[in-house]
Short mmCIF file of N, CA and C in Angstrom, two decimals:
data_model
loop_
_atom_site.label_atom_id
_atom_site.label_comp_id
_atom_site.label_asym_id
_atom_site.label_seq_id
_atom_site.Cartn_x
_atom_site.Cartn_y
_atom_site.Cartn_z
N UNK P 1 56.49 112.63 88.10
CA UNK P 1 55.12 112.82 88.54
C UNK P 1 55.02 114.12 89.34
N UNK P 2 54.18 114.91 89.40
CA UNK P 2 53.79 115.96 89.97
C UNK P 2 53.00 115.85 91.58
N UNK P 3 53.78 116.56 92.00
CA UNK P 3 53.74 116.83 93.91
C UNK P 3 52.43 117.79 93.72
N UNK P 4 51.25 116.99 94.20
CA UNK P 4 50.18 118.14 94.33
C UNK P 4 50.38 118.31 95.37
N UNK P 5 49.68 120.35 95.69
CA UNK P 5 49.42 119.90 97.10
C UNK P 5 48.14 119.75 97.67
N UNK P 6 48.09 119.88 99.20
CA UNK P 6 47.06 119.20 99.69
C UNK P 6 45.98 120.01 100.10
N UNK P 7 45.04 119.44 100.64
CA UNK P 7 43.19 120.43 100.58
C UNK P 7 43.87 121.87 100.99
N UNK P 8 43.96 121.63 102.22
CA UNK P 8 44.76 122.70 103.07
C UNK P 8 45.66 123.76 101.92
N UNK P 9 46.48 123.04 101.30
CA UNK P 9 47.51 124.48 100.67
C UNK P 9 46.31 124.86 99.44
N UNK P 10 45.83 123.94 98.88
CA UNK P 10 44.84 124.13 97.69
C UNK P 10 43.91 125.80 98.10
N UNK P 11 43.65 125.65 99.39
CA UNK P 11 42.36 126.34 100.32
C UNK P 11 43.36 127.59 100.44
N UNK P 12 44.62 127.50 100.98
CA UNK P 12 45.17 129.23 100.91
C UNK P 12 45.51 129.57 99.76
N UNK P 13 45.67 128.54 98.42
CA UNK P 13 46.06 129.63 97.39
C UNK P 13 45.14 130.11 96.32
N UNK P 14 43.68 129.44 96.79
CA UNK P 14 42.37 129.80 96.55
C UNK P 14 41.98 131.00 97.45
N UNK P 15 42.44 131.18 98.63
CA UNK P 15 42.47 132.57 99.28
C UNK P 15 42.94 133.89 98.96
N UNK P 16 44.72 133.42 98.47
CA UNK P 16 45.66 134.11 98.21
C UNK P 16 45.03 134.88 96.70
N UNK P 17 44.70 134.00 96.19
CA UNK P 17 44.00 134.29 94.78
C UNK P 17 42.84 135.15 94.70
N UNK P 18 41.87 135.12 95.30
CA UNK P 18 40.36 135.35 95.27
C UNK P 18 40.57 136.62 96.24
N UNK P 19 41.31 136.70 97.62
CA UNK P 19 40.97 137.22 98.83
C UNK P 19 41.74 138.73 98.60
N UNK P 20 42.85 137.95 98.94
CA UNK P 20 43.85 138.69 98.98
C UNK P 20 43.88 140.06 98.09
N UNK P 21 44.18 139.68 96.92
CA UNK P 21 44.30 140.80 95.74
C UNK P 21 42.54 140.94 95.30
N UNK P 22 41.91 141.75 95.60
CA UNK P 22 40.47 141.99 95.04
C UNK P 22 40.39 142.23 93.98
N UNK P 23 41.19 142.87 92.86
CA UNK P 23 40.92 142.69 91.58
C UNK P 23 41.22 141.65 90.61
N UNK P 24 41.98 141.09 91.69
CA UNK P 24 41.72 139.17 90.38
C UNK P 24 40.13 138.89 90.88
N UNK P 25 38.97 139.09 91.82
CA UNK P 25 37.96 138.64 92.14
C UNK P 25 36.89 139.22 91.61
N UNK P 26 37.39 140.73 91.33
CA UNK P 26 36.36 141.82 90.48
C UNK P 26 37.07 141.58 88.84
N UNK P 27 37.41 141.07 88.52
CA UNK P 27 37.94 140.64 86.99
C UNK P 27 37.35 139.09 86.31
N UNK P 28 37.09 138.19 87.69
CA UNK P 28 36.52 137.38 87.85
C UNK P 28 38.01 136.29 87.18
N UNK P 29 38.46 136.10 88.36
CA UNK P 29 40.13 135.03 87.76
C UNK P 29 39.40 134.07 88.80
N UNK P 30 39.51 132.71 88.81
CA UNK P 30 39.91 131.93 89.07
C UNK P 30 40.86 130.66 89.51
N UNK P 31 40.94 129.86 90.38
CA UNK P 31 41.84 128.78 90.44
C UNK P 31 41.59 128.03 89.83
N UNK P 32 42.69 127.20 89.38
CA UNK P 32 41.78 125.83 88.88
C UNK P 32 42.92 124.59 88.69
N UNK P 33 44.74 124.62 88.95
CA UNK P 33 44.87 123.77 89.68
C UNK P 33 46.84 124.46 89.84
N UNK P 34 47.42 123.69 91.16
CA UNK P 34 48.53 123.80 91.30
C UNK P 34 48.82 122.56 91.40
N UNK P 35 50.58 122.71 91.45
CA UNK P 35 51.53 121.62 91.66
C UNK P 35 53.00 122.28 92.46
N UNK P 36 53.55 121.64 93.14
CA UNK P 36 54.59 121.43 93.66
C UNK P 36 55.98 121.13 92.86
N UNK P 37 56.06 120.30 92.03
CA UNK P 37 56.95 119.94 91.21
C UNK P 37 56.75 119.56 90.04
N UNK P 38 56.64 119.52 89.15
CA UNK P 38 57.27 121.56 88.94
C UNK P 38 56.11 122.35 89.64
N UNK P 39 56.82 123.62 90.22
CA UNK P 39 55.85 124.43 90.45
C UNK P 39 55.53 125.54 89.46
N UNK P 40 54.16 125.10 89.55
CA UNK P 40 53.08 125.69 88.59
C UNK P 40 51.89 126.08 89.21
N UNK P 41 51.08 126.90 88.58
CA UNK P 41 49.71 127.51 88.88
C UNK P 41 49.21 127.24 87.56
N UNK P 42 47.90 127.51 87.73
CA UNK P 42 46.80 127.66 86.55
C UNK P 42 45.90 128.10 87.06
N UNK P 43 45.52 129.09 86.10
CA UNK P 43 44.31 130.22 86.70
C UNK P 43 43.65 130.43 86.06
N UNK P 44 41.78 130.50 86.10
CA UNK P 44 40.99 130.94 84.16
C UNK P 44 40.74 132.37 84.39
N UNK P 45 40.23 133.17 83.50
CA UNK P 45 39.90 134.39 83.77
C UNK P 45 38.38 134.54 82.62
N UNK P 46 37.44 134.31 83.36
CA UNK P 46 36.09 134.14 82.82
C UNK P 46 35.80 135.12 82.29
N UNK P 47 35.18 134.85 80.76
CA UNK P 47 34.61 135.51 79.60
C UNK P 47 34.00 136.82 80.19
N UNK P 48 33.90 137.73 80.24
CA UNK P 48 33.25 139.18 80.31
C UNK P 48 33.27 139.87 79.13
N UNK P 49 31.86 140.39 78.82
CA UNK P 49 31.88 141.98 77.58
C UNK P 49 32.42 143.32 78.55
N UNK P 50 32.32 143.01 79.64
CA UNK P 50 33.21 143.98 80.41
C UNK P 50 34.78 144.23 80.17
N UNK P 51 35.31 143.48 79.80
CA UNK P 51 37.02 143.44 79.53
C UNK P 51 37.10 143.29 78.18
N UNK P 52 36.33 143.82 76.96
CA UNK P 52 36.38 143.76 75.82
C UNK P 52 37.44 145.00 75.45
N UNK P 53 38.15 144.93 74.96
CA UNK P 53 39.22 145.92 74.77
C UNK P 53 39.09 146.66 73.24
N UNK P 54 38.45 145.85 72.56
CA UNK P 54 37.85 146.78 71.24
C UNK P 54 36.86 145.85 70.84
N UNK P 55 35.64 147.28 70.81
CA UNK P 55 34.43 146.56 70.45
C UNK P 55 33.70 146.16 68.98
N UNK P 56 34.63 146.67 68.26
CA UNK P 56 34.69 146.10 66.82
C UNK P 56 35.40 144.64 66.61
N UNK P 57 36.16 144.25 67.01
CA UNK P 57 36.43 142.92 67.23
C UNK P 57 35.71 142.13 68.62
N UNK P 58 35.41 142.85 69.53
CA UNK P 58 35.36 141.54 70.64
C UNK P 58 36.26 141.09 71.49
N UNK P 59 37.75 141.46 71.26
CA UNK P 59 39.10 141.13 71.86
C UNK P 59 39.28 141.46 72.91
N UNK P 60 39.17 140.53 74.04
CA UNK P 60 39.66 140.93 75.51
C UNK P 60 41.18 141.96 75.32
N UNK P 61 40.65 143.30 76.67
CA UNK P 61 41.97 143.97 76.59
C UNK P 61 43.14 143.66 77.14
N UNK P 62 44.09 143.75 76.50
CA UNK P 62 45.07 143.45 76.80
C UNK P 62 45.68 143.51 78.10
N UNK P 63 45.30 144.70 79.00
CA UNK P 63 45.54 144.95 80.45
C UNK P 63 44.83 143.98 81.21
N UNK P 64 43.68 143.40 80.43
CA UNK P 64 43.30 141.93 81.62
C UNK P 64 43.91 140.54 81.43
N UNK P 65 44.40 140.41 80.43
CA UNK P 65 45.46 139.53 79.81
C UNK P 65 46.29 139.59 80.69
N UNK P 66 47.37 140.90 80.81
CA UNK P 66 48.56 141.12 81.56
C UNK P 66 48.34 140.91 82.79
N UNK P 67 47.00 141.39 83.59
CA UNK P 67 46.99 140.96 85.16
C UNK P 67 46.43 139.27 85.06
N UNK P 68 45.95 138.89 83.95
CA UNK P 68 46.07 137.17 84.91
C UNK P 68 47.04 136.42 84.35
N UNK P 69 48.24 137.30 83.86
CA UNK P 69 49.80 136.53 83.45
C UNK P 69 50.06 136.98 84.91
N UNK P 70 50.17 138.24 85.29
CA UNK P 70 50.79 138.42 86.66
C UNK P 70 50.38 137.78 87.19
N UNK P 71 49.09 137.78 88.07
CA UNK P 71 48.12 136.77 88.88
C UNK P 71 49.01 135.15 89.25
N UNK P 72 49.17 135.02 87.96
CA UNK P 72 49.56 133.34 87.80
C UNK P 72 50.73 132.96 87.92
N UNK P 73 51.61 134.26 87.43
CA UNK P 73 53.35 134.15 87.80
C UNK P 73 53.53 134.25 89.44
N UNK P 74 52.89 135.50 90.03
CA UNK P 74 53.14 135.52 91.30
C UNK P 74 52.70 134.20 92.05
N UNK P 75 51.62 133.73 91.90
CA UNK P 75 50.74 132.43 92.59
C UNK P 75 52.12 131.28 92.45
N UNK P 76 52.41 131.33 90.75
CA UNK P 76 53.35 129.91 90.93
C UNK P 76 54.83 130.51 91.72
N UNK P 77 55.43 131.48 92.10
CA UNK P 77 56.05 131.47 93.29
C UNK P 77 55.73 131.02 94.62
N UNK P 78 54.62 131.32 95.00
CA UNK P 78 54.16 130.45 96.04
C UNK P 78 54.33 129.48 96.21
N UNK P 79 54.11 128.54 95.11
CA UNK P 79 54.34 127.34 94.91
C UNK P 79 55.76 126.44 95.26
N UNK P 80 56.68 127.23 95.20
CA UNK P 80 58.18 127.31 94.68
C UNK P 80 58.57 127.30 96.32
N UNK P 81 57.72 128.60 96.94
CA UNK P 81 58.27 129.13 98.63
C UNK P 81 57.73 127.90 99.78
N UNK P 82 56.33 127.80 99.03
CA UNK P 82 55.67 126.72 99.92
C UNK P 82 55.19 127.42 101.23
N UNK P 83 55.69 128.86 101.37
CA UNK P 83 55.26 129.38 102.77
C UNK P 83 54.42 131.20 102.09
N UNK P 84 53.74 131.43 102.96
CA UNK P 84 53.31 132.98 102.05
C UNK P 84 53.40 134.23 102.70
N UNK P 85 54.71 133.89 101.90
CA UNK P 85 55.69 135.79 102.44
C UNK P 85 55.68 136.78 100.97
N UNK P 86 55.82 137.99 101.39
CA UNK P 86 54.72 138.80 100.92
C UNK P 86 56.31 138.87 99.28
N UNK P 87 55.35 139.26 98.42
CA UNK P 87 56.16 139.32 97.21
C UNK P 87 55.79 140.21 96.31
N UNK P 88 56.38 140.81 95.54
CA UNK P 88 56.27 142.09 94.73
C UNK P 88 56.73 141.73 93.55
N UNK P 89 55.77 141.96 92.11
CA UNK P 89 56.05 141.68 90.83
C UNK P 89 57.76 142.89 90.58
N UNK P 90 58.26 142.57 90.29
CA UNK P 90 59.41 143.68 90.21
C UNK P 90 59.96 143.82 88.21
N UNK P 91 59.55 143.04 87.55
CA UNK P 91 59.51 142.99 86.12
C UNK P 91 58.57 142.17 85.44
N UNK P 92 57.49 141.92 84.47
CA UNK P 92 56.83 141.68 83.84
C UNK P 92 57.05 142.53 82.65
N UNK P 93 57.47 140.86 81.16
CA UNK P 93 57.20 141.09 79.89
C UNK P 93 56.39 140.24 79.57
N UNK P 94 55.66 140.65 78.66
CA UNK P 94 54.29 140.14 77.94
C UNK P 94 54.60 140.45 76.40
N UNK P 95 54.21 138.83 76.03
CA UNK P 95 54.71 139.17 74.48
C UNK P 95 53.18 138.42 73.96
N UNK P 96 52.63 139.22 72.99
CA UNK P 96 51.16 138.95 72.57
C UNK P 96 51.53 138.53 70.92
N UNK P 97 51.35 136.71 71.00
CA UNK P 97 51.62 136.24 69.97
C UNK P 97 50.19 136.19 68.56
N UNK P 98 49.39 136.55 69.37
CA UNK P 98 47.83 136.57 68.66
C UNK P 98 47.14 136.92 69.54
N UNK P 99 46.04 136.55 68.79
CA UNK P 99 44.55 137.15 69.02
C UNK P 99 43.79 136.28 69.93
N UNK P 100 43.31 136.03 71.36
CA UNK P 100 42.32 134.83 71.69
C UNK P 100 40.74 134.76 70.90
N UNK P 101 40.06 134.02 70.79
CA UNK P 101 38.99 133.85 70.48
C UNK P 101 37.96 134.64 71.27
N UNK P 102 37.31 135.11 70.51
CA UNK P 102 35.93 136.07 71.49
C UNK P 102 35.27 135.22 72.13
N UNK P 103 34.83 135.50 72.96
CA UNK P 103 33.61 135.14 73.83
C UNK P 103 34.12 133.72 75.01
N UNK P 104 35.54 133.25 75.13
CA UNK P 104 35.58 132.22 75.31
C UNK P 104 36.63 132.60 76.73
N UNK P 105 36.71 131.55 77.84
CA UNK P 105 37.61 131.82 79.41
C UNK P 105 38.65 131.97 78.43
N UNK P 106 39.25 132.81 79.18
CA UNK P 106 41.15 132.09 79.18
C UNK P 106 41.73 131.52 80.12
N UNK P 107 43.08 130.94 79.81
CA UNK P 107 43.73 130.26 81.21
C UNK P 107 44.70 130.96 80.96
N UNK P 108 45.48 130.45 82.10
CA UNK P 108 47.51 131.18 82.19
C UNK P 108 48.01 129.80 83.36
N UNK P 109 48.89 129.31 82.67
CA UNK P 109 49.84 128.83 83.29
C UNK P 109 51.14 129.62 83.55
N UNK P 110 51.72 129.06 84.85
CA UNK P 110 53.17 129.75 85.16
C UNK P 110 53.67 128.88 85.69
N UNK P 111 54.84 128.55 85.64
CA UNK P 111 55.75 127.97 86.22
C UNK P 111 56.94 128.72 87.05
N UNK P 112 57.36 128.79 88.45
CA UNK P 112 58.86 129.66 88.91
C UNK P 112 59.63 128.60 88.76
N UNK P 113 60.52 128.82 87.75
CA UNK P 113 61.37 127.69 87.94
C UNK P 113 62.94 127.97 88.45
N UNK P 114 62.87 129.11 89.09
CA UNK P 114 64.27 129.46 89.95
C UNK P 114 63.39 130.45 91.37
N UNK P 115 64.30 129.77 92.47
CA UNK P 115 64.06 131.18 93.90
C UNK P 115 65.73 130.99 94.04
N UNK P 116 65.59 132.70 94.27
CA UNK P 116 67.27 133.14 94.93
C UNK P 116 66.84 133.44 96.26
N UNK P 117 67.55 133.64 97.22
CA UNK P 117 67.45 134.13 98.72
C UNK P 117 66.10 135.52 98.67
N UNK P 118 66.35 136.47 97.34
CA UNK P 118 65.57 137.53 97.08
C UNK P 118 64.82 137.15 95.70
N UNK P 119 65.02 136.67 95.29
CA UNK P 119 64.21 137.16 93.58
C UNK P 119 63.47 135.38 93.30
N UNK P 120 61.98 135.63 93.07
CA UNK P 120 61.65 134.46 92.27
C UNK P 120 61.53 134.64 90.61
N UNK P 121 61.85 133.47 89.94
CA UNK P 121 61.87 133.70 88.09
C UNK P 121 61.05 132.99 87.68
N UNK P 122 60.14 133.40 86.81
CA UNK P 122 59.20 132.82 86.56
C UNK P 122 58.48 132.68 85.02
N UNK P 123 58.13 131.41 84.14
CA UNK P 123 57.68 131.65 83.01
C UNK P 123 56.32 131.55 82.77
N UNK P 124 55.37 132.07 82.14
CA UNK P 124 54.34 131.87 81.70
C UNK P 124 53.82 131.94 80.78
N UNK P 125 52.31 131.39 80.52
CA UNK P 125 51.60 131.08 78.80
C UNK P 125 50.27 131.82 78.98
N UNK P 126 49.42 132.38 78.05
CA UNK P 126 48.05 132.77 78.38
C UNK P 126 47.32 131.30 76.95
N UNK P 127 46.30 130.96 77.17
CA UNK P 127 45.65 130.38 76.15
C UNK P 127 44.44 130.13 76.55
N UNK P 128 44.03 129.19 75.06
CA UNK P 128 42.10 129.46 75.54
C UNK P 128 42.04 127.83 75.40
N UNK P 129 42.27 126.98 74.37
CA UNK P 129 42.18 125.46 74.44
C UNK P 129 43.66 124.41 74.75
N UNK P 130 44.60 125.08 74.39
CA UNK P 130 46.07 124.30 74.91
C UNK P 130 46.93 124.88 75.06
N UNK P 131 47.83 124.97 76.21
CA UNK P 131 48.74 125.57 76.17
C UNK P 131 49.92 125.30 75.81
N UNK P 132 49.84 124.69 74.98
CA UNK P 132 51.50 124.66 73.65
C UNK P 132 51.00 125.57 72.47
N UNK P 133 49.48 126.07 72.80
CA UNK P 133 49.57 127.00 71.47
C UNK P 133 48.70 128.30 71.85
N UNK P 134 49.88 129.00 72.73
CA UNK P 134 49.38 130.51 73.36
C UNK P 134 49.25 131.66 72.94
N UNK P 135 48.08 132.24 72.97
CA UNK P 135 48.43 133.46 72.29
C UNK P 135 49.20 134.96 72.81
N UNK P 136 49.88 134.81 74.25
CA UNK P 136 50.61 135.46 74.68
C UNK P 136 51.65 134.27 75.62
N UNK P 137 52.86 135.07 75.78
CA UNK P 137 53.57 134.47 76.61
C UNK P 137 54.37 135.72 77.62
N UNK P 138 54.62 135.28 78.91
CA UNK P 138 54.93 136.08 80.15
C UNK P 138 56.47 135.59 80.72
N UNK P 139 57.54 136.28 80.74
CA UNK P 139 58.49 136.31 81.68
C UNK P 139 58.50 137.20 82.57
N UNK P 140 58.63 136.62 83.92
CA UNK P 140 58.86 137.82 84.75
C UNK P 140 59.53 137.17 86.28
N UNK P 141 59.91 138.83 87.29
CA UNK P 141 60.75 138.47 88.28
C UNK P 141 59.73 138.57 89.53
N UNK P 142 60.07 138.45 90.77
CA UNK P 142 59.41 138.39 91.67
C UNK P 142 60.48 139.42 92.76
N UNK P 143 60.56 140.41 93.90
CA UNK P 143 61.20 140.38 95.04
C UNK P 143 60.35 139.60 96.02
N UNK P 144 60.80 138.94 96.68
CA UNK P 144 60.65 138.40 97.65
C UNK P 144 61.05 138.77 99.33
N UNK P 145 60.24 138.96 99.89
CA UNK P 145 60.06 139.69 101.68
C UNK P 145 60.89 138.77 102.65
N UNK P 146 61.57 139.34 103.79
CA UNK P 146 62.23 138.18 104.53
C UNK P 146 60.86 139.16 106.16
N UNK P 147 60.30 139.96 105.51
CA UNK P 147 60.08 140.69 106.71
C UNK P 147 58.41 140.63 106.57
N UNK P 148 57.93 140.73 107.31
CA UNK P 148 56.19 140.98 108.01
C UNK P 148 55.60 139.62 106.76
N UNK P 149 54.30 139.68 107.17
CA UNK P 149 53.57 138.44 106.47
C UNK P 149 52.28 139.40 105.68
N UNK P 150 51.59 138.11 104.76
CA UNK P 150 50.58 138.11 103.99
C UNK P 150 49.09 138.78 104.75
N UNK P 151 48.89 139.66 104.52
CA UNK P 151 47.94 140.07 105.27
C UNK P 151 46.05 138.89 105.53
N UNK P 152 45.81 138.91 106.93
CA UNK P 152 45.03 137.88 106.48
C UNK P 152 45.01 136.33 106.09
N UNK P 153 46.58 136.05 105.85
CA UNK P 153 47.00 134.58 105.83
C UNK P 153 47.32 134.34 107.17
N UNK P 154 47.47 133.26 107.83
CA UNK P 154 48.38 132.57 108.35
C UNK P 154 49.69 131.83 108.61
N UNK P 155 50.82 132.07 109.10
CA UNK P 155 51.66 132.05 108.53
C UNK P 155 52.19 130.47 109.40
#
């Protein structure tokens, strides 16, 4: 069974998400749920003709794809730390298995399913109705801070 967490952590990583980084908020990303065990995130990133990446198809661009795989990998480290010390994407691959559907949110799940003393590892999915059938998928690393805090969080 899955360790949610509670109003309280729900409320900073709805901060961490929205506040913190301003262009997940000007891209228009969303929360929409975590867990503890496994730790995971899920994040939508709402339909815009603004992020249309070719306008002969309709196809969200790919560079907004890639920031709410990041978005969602970094978030589910959080998850993993349970505390919010400051962290730096240090590798992101993105492998674009298809095409999403026009006009419709996407989501991204991530899971970290390893922290070292320094590095969080982390997998992720992008999709539009299930995620066992994604049309991109995300590996990537995290460094992780032993020094100063989250700007604006509480620590």
């Amino acid at each position: 069974m899955s360790e949610v967490p509670s109003t309280e952590e729900l409320a900073l990583f709805q901060q961490l998400i929205r506040e913190h980084v301003p262009h997940n908020l000007a891209l228009g990303v969303h929360f929409v749920q975590a867990t503890f065990e496994p730790s995971t995130v899920t994040l939508r990133l709402e339909w815009s003709d603004k992020l249309i990446g070719n306008p002969t198809t309709g196809v969200i661009h790919g560079g907004a794809v890639t920031t709410l795989l990041d978005a969602v990998s970094g978030a589910s480290v959080y998850t993993k730390l349970r505390a919010p010390l400051p962290i730096a994407t240090l590798d992101l691959r993105v492998d674009f298995l298809g095409r999403p559907p026009t006009g419709r949110d996407i989501f991204a799940k991530a899971e970290c399913y390893r922290v070292t003393r320094s590095v969080g590892f982390v997998r992720a999915v992008a999709f539009v109705d299930d995620e066992k059938n994604p049309f991109a998928s995300a590996s990537s690393t995290f460094a992780l801070s032993t020094r100063g805090s989250v700007p604006g969080v509480p620590s």
